[in-house]
Amino acid sequence: MGKREKHKQKHDRTQRDRSYYLQDNDNDTTQPAENEEQDEIEDADDENNDDEQNHEHPSHDLPSKFLLYQQSVQSPKGDISYLQKFFLMYVGGRMPLHLQEDFCGTALLSAEWLRSDPRKTAVGLDFDIEALNWCLENNIPKIGADGFSRISLFHGNVLQPLQSKLVKMNPEELVRSISLSQNTENLQTDGLESDVPTSSASQDDDELTVKKFPQNGRDIVCAFNYSCCCLHKRAELVLYFKHAREALSTKGGIFVMDLYGGTSSENKLKLQRRFPNFTYVWEQAEFDIIQRKTRISLHFHLKKEQRKIRHAFSYSWRLWTLPEIRDCLEEAGFRSVHFWVREMPDTSEITRTEGFGAGKDIKYEETTSFQQKDSWNAYIVGVA
């Protein structure tokens, strides 16, 4: 999900501190700008005050950047609704139960997936060990005790998934995380049997690779939050799609990713979205039209602390086109590819007035032709 913080967040903050920033991820809490003139002043001072803003206080005085990311960027319930719709439409015959979330970060989507049905299992894969550990300590305990028996998080590269290693959790920390969960009233001590392996403190490191664990073929493999843009070469993209294809069930399955585009995606851009307790800022650097690369930075302006967390997450992205994605999926062995697109609000109109969370109620529609717009989002579905 991003670069490691210089100091690890302390996890013994009071429940009140965490709940202050905890919001419903699928509710649009966008609010109109309160002071346009002050916003302009803050933006002008950002670059000069980076060091002062980031280092004036120790990091444990601030909320976790992962919590802020989940609140401002992700909408797991909406994603899951579309995942299930796509599976039933293109595969059918059974309910999807087994999910693999690549580039999973804190695996919020996987956690919500498990919450929706006690039969469901999930596998998460990411290169950021800090995000994976944060998930085990913060997201999974909220599901209940059986959540740990239904999910496996692997640390590794999506281009070499069989070499990734299971993330182990200290048994004492496991008990502590469960006891601190807000959902302790829903805990189950006799978790359901699952084909998803769980970690063991007695296992050696060489026993923790993916290929050592027999697992169900996945009904769905997904890569959200534009993560495939982290892969800059076509050969890498095809290789990743092949790994995703091989992870799917022999009974049939789907791979789903998201992508953004439009004329605004190829320009320098800064958008913000206001929440009750903080403001989320998306900053896009200048766009290289030859390499089709840009740099994305995510910033958080905290209302309570009157602080800014600049460059909480930064990414170097290669912005792929929809035809390129389709060609790579077909080369990787997917038998059909489908585009679900929705137009987003014009960025020139929402930069400061409503925030770029506007337009969340616009539905995705399947299409084979779509005229260029200022901004659009798409789900891309590869059917195995």
Short mmCIF file of C-alpha atoms in Angstrom, two decimals:
data_model
loop_
_atom_site.label_atom_id
_atom_site.label_comp_id
_atom_site.label_asym_id
_atom_site.label_seq_id
_atom_site.Cartn_x
_atom_site.Cartn_y
_atom_site.Cartn_z
CA MET A 1 0.00 0.00 0.00
CA GLY A 2 2.94 2.31 0.17
CA LYS A 3 6.30 3.10 1.72
CA ARG A 4 6.94 2.04 5.30
CA GLU A 5 6.52 4.73 7.92
CA LYS A 6 9.73 5.84 9.62
CA HIS A 7 8.32 4.91 13.02
CA LYS A 8 5.87 2.03 13.56
CA GLN A 9 2.46 3.12 14.77
CA LYS A 10 1.74 2.21 18.38
CA HIS A 11 -1.21 -0.15 18.67
CA ASP A 12 -2.12 0.51 22.28
CA ARG A 13 -4.01 3.73 21.66
CA THR A 14 -7.38 3.99 23.35
CA GLN A 15 -10.50 2.80 21.57
CA ARG A 16 -11.75 6.40 21.57
CA ASP A 17 -8.76 7.56 19.53
CA ARG A 18 -9.39 4.94 16.86
CA SER A 19 -13.14 5.46 16.68
CA TYR A 20 -12.63 9.17 16.07
CA TYR A 21 -11.36 8.35 12.58
CA LEU A 22 -13.42 5.21 12.00
CA GLN A 23 -16.19 5.79 9.46
CA ASP A 24 -18.48 3.64 7.33
CA ASN A 25 -16.38 3.07 4.22
CA ASP A 26 -19.39 2.86 1.92
CA ASN A 27 -21.13 6.06 2.97
CA ASP A 28 -20.35 9.23 1.07
CA THR A 29 -19.33 11.71 3.76
CA THR A 30 -18.13 14.35 1.33
CA GLN A 31 -18.78 17.87 2.56
CA PRO A 32 -18.55 21.25 0.80
CA ALA A 33 -15.37 23.23 1.32
CA GLU A 34 -15.59 25.46 4.39
CA ASN A 35 -12.92 28.01 3.54
CA GLU A 36 -11.69 28.20 -0.03
CA GLU A 37 -9.22 31.01 0.65
CA GLN A 38 -7.58 29.14 3.51
CA ASP A 39 -7.28 26.03 1.31
CA GLU A 40 -5.33 28.03 -1.24
CA ILE A 41 -2.97 29.32 1.44
CA GLU A 42 -2.41 25.80 2.78
CA ASP A 43 -1.63 24.44 -0.68
CA ALA A 44 0.87 27.21 -1.32
CA ASP A 45 2.65 26.46 1.94
CA ASP A 46 2.65 22.66 1.58
CA GLU A 47 6.02 22.27 -0.06
CA ASN A 48 7.77 24.70 2.30
CA ASN A 49 6.33 23.13 5.42
CA ASP A 50 6.73 19.41 4.61
CA ASP A 51 9.52 18.81 7.10
CA GLU A 52 7.87 20.81 9.85
CA GLN A 53 4.48 19.17 9.33
CA ASN A 54 5.81 15.63 9.20
CA HIS A 55 8.32 15.69 12.03
CA GLU A 56 7.00 18.14 14.59
CA HIS A 57 5.42 15.32 16.61
CA PRO A 58 6.25 11.61 16.91
CA SER A 59 4.26 9.35 14.64
CA HIS A 60 2.37 7.65 17.47
CA ASP A 61 0.49 10.92 18.05
CA LEU A 62 -1.21 10.46 14.68
CA PRO A 63 -3.85 7.97 13.52
CA SER A 64 -2.61 5.08 11.43
CA LYS A 65 -2.14 5.94 7.76
CA PHE A 66 -3.71 2.56 6.97
CA LEU A 67 -6.90 3.47 8.83
CA LEU A 68 -7.08 6.77 6.97
CA TYR A 69 -6.51 4.99 3.65
CA GLN A 70 -9.29 2.49 4.28
CA GLN A 71 -11.74 5.23 5.17
CA SER A 72 -10.95 7.54 2.26
CA VAL A 73 -10.07 5.22 -0.62
CA GLN A 74 -11.87 1.89 -0.28
CA SER A 75 -15.52 0.79 -0.57
CA PRO A 76 -15.38 -2.97 0.05
CA LYS A 77 -19.13 -3.59 0.19
CA GLY A 78 -19.65 -2.05 -3.23
CA ASP A 79 -16.73 -3.98 -4.72
CA ILE A 80 -18.02 -7.27 -3.29
CA SER A 81 -21.49 -6.61 -4.68
CA TYR A 82 -20.04 -6.26 -8.18
CA LEU A 83 -17.71 -9.25 -7.74
CA GLN A 84 -20.63 -11.51 -6.91
CA LYS A 85 -22.69 -10.07 -9.75
CA PHE A 86 -19.91 -10.66 -12.26
CA PHE A 87 -19.35 -14.23 -11.06
CA LEU A 88 -23.02 -15.20 -11.28
CA MET A 89 -23.33 -13.53 -14.68
CA TYR A 90 -20.26 -15.02 -16.38
CA VAL A 91 -19.77 -18.31 -14.51
CA GLY A 92 -22.90 -19.16 -12.52
CA GLY A 93 -23.98 -22.53 -11.20
CA ARG A 94 -22.72 -21.87 -7.67
CA MET A 95 -22.09 -19.08 -5.20
CA PRO A 96 -18.53 -17.74 -5.10
CA LEU A 97 -16.92 -18.63 -1.78
CA HIS A 98 -13.15 -18.46 -2.31
CA LEU A 99 -11.50 -15.09 -2.95
CA GLN A 100 -7.91 -14.10 -3.66
CA GLU A 101 -7.09 -10.43 -3.19
CA ASP A 102 -3.81 -9.49 -4.87
CA PHE A 103 -2.07 -6.24 -3.93
CA CYS A 104 -4.27 -6.58 -0.84
CA GLY A 105 -2.54 -4.10 1.48
CA THR A 106 -4.53 -4.26 4.72
CA ALA A 107 -6.89 -6.80 3.10
CA LEU A 108 -9.98 -4.81 4.00
CA LEU A 109 -11.84 -6.32 1.06
CA SER A 110 -10.96 -9.85 2.22
CA ALA A 111 -12.11 -9.04 5.75
CA GLU A 112 -15.46 -7.79 4.48
CA TRP A 113 -15.70 -10.86 2.23
CA LEU A 114 -15.35 -13.17 5.24
CA ARG A 115 -17.86 -11.17 7.24
CA SER A 116 -20.59 -11.68 4.64
CA ASP A 117 -20.75 -15.51 4.85
CA PRO A 118 -19.22 -17.99 7.36
CA ARG A 119 -18.45 -20.41 4.50
CA LYS A 120 -16.21 -17.95 2.70
CA THR A 121 -12.41 -18.04 2.65
CA ALA A 122 -9.85 -15.51 1.48
CA VAL A 123 -6.20 -15.33 0.47
CA GLY A 124 -4.34 -12.02 0.42
CA LEU A 125 -1.00 -11.26 -1.22
CA ASP A 126 1.02 -8.07 -0.87
CA PHE A 127 4.62 -6.85 -0.84
CA ASP A 128 4.10 -4.56 2.18
CA ILE A 129 4.63 -6.59 5.37
CA GLU A 130 3.64 -3.63 7.55
CA ALA A 131 0.21 -3.42 5.93
CA LEU A 132 -0.30 -7.19 6.28
CA ASN A 133 0.61 -7.14 9.96
CA TRP A 134 -1.70 -4.19 10.50
CA CYS A 135 -4.52 -6.20 8.95
CA LEU A 136 -3.95 -9.13 11.31
CA GLU A 137 -3.93 -6.82 14.31
CA ASN A 138 -6.83 -4.57 13.32
CA ASN A 139 -9.12 -5.92 10.57
CA ILE A 140 -9.35 -9.68 11.12
CA PRO A 141 -10.13 -9.58 14.89
CA LYS A 142 -13.32 -7.65 14.10
CA ILE A 143 -14.66 -10.63 12.17
CA GLY A 144 -14.48 -12.97 15.15
CA ALA A 145 -12.21 -15.79 16.23
CA ASP A 146 -13.04 -17.93 13.21
CA GLY A 147 -11.81 -15.16 10.91
CA PHE A 148 -8.21 -16.22 11.47
CA SER A 149 -9.05 -19.76 10.35
CA ARG A 150 -10.57 -18.56 7.08
CA ILE A 151 -7.89 -16.21 5.80
CA SER A 152 -4.23 -16.51 4.85
CA LEU A 153 -2.08 -13.46 4.19
CA PHE A 154 1.08 -13.92 2.14
CA HIS A 155 4.05 -11.58 1.88
CA GLY A 156 5.55 -11.57 -1.58
CA ASN A 157 5.58 -10.41 -5.18
CA VAL A 158 2.51 -10.99 -7.36
CA LEU A 159 4.92 -11.88 -10.18
CA GLN A 160 6.34 -14.72 -8.05
CA PRO A 161 3.34 -15.80 -5.96
CA LEU A 162 4.60 -19.32 -5.23
CA GLN A 163 7.58 -17.84 -3.41
CA SER A 164 5.48 -15.68 -1.11
CA LYS A 165 5.47 -16.57 2.58
CA LEU A 166 2.64 -16.86 5.04
CA VAL A 167 2.54 -14.02 7.54
CA LYS A 168 2.75 -15.43 11.04
CA MET A 169 1.08 -13.87 14.03
CA ASN A 170 2.35 -14.30 17.56
CA PRO A 171 -0.24 -16.35 19.51
CA GLU A 172 -0.14 -13.86 22.40
CA GLU A 173 -0.76 -10.98 20.00
CA LEU A 174 -3.60 -12.97 18.44
CA VAL A 175 -5.36 -13.32 21.80
CA ARG A 176 -4.75 -9.65 22.54
CA SER A 177 -6.13 -8.52 19.19
CA ILE A 178 -9.28 -10.55 19.62
CA SER A 179 -9.83 -9.26 23.15
CA LEU A 180 -9.49 -5.65 21.97
CA SER A 181 -11.87 -6.10 19.05
CA GLN A 182 -14.99 -3.99 19.02
CA ASN A 183 -16.95 -7.08 18.03
CA THR A 184 -16.09 -9.28 21.00
CA GLU A 185 -19.73 -10.09 21.46
CA ASN A 186 -19.67 -11.94 18.14
CA LEU A 187 -16.59 -14.07 18.80
CA GLN A 188 -16.77 -17.79 18.11
CA THR A 189 -14.29 -20.11 19.78
CA ASP A 190 -15.07 -23.11 17.61
CA GLY A 191 -14.22 -21.78 14.14
CA LEU A 192 -15.49 -23.55 11.04
CA GLU A 193 -13.19 -25.97 9.27
CA SER A 194 -11.43 -24.30 6.39
CA ASP A 195 -9.14 -25.26 3.56
CA VAL A 196 -7.28 -21.99 4.03
CA PRO A 197 -4.10 -22.63 6.05
CA THR A 198 -3.35 -20.65 9.17
CA SER A 199 0.05 -19.72 10.52
CA SER A 200 1.88 -21.63 13.19
CA ALA A 201 4.66 -20.29 15.36
CA SER A 202 6.46 -23.64 15.17
CA GLN A 203 6.74 -23.72 11.39
CA ASP A 204 10.05 -22.99 9.69
CA ASP A 205 10.31 -20.19 7.16
CA ASP A 206 10.84 -22.63 4.29
CA GLU A 207 7.50 -24.26 5.10
CA LEU A 208 5.55 -21.07 4.71
CA THR A 209 5.57 -20.61 0.93
CA VAL A 210 2.30 -20.71 -0.99
CA LYS A 211 3.21 -23.86 -2.90
CA LYS A 212 3.48 -25.83 0.36
CA PHE A 213 -0.22 -25.31 1.09
CA PRO A 214 -2.96 -27.12 -0.85
CA GLN A 215 -5.78 -24.64 -1.30
CA ASN A 216 -9.11 -24.44 -3.03
CA GLY A 217 -9.03 -22.99 -6.51
CA ARG A 218 -10.26 -19.45 -6.21
CA ASP A 219 -13.67 -18.49 -7.54
CA ILE A 220 -12.52 -14.89 -7.85
CA VAL A 221 -9.11 -13.22 -8.04
CA CYS A 222 -9.10 -9.44 -7.85
CA ALA A 223 -6.62 -6.57 -8.04
CA PHE A 224 -8.19 -3.26 -7.01
CA ASN A 225 -7.17 0.31 -6.23
CA TYR A 226 -5.54 0.55 -9.69
CA SER A 227 -2.78 -1.75 -8.46
CA CYS A 228 -1.99 -3.21 -11.89
CA CYS A 229 -0.62 0.21 -12.78
CA CYS A 230 2.32 -0.67 -10.53
CA LEU A 231 3.39 -3.12 -13.26
CA HIS A 232 5.16 -1.02 -15.89
CA LYS A 233 6.05 -3.59 -18.55
CA ARG A 234 3.71 -5.53 -20.79
CA ALA A 235 5.55 -8.78 -20.11
CA GLU A 236 5.03 -8.26 -16.37
CA LEU A 237 1.34 -7.62 -16.86
CA VAL A 238 0.87 -10.77 -18.95
CA LEU A 239 2.85 -12.82 -16.43
CA TYR A 240 0.73 -11.55 -13.56
CA PHE A 241 -2.48 -12.32 -15.46
CA LYS A 242 -1.22 -15.86 -16.09
CA HIS A 243 -0.63 -16.36 -12.35
CA ALA A 244 -4.12 -15.04 -11.63
CA ARG A 245 -5.57 -17.39 -14.26
CA GLU A 246 -3.77 -20.39 -12.75
CA ALA A 247 -5.11 -19.59 -9.27
CA LEU A 248 -8.73 -19.84 -10.42
CA SER A 249 -10.85 -22.94 -9.93
CA THR A 250 -10.98 -25.52 -12.70
CA LYS A 251 -14.77 -25.27 -12.38
CA GLY A 252 -14.58 -21.72 -13.68
CA GLY A 253 -13.75 -18.35 -12.19
CA ILE A 254 -13.15 -14.69 -12.89
CA PHE A 255 -10.35 -12.17 -12.53
CA VAL A 256 -11.45 -8.59 -11.82
CA MET A 257 -9.35 -5.42 -11.77
CA ASP A 258 -10.12 -1.72 -11.87
CA LEU A 259 -8.69 1.10 -13.93
CA TYR A 260 -9.17 4.84 -14.26
CA GLY A 261 -8.73 7.13 -17.22
CA GLY A 262 -10.01 10.13 -19.12
CA THR A 263 -8.43 13.34 -20.34
CA SER A 264 -7.81 14.50 -16.75
CA SER A 265 -5.74 11.39 -16.02
CA GLU A 266 -3.01 12.65 -18.35
CA ASN A 267 -2.56 16.01 -16.64
CA LYS A 268 -1.17 17.35 -13.41
CA LEU A 269 -4.02 17.24 -10.93
CA LYS A 270 -4.89 17.70 -7.27
CA LEU A 271 -8.26 16.67 -5.85
CA GLN A 272 -9.54 16.59 -2.32
CA ARG A 273 -12.36 14.94 -0.44
CA ARG A 274 -13.55 16.13 2.94
CA PHE A 275 -14.48 13.84 5.81
CA PRO A 276 -15.71 14.99 9.24
CA ASN A 277 -12.29 14.56 10.87
CA PHE A 278 -9.81 14.83 7.99
CA THR A 279 -9.35 15.76 4.36
CA TYR A 280 -8.00 13.28 1.82
CA VAL A 281 -5.91 14.70 -1.03
CA TRP A 282 -5.07 12.89 -4.27
CA GLU A 283 -2.13 14.49 -6.08
CA GLN A 284 -1.15 13.43 -9.59
CA ALA A 285 2.18 14.59 -11.00
CA GLU A 286 2.79 15.50 -14.62
CA PHE A 287 2.12 12.74 -17.14
CA ASP A 288 4.80 11.29 -19.45
CA ILE A 289 2.98 10.67 -22.73
CA ILE A 290 5.73 8.41 -24.12
CA GLN A 291 6.16 6.09 -21.15
CA ARG A 292 2.57 6.73 -19.97
CA LYS A 293 3.83 7.10 -16.42
CA THR A 294 2.89 9.38 -13.56
CA ARG A 295 3.44 9.59 -9.82
CA ILE A 296 0.51 9.53 -7.42
CA SER A 297 0.76 10.82 -3.85
CA LEU A 298 -1.91 10.58 -1.16
CA HIS A 299 -1.97 13.15 1.64
CA PHE A 300 -4.13 13.47 4.76
CA HIS A 301 -4.95 16.74 6.54
CA LEU A 302 -6.05 15.95 10.10
CA LYS A 303 -8.63 18.24 11.65
CA LYS A 304 -8.27 17.24 15.31
CA GLU A 305 -4.47 17.39 15.42
CA GLN A 306 -4.24 20.28 12.94
CA ARG A 307 -1.53 18.29 11.22
CA LYS A 308 -0.79 17.03 7.73
CA ILE A 309 0.52 13.63 6.73
CA ARG A 310 1.98 14.37 3.33
CA HIS A 311 3.01 11.57 0.99
CA ALA A 312 1.46 8.97 3.29
CA PHE A 313 1.41 6.77 0.19
CA SER A 314 3.24 7.33 -3.09
CA TYR A 315 3.09 5.26 -6.27
CA SER A 316 4.83 5.22 -9.63
CA TRP A 317 2.13 4.18 -12.09
CA ARG A 318 2.05 3.19 -15.71
CA LEU A 319 -1.43 4.10 -16.92
CA TRP A 320 -2.63 1.25 -19.11
CA THR A 321 -5.41 1.56 -21.68
CA LEU A 322 -8.45 -0.69 -21.81
CA PRO A 323 -7.43 -2.30 -25.14
CA GLU A 324 -3.97 -3.07 -23.73
CA ILE A 325 -5.50 -4.76 -20.70
CA ARG A 326 -7.84 -6.81 -22.89
CA ASP A 327 -5.01 -7.96 -25.16
CA CYS A 328 -2.87 -9.02 -22.18
CA LEU A 329 -5.73 -10.91 -20.54
CA GLU A 330 -6.46 -12.78 -23.76
CA GLU A 331 -2.77 -13.61 -24.17
CA ALA A 332 -2.76 -14.93 -20.60
CA GLY A 333 -5.49 -17.42 -21.47
CA PHE A 334 -8.77 -15.79 -20.44
CA ARG A 335 -11.53 -16.83 -22.81
CA SER A 336 -13.47 -13.56 -22.67
CA VAL A 337 -12.98 -10.02 -21.36
CA HIS A 338 -15.72 -7.60 -20.34
CA PHE A 339 -15.65 -3.87 -19.57
CA TRP A 340 -17.92 -2.21 -17.01
CA VAL A 341 -17.49 1.58 -17.14
CA ARG A 342 -18.96 4.61 -15.43
CA GLU A 343 -18.37 8.28 -16.13
CA MET A 344 -17.05 10.26 -13.17
CA PRO A 345 -17.80 13.93 -12.40
CA ASP A 346 -15.74 16.47 -14.31
CA THR A 347 -12.58 17.13 -12.29
CA SER A 348 -12.58 20.84 -13.12
CA GLU A 349 -15.92 21.19 -11.36
CA ILE A 350 -15.27 19.07 -8.27
CA THR A 351 -11.68 19.99 -7.36
CA ARG A 352 -12.85 22.02 -4.38
CA THR A 353 -16.62 22.22 -4.26
CA GLU A 354 -17.85 18.71 -3.54
CA GLY A 355 -14.69 16.65 -3.41
CA PHE A 356 -13.96 13.80 -5.77
CA GLY A 357 -16.10 11.40 -3.75
CA ALA A 358 -19.02 12.82 -5.70
CA GLY A 359 -20.72 10.53 -8.18
CA LYS A 360 -20.48 7.37 -6.09
CA ASP A 361 -24.11 6.53 -6.85
CA ILE A 362 -23.46 6.33 -10.59
CA LYS A 363 -23.68 2.69 -11.65
CA TYR A 364 -21.23 0.78 -13.80
CA GLU A 365 -22.62 -0.49 -17.09
CA GLU A 366 -21.22 -3.15 -19.40
CA THR A 367 -20.16 -1.68 -22.71
CA THR A 368 -18.16 -2.43 -25.83
CA SER A 369 -17.84 1.25 -26.79
CA PHE A 370 -17.32 4.34 -24.65
CA GLN A 371 -16.58 7.87 -25.81
CA GLN A 372 -13.70 9.63 -24.07
CA LYS A 373 -14.64 11.76 -21.05
CA ASP A 374 -12.85 13.97 -18.57
CA SER A 375 -12.81 11.11 -16.06
CA TRP A 376 -14.01 7.51 -15.90
CA ASN A 377 -13.59 4.35 -13.85
CA ALA A 378 -13.84 0.78 -15.07
CA TYR A 379 -14.06 -2.78 -13.82
CA ILE A 380 -12.37 -5.23 -16.19
CA VAL A 381 -13.53 -8.84 -15.94
CA GLY A 382 -11.53 -11.73 -17.35
CA VAL A 383 -13.46 -15.02 -17.52
CA ALA A 384 -11.49 -18.25 -17.27
#
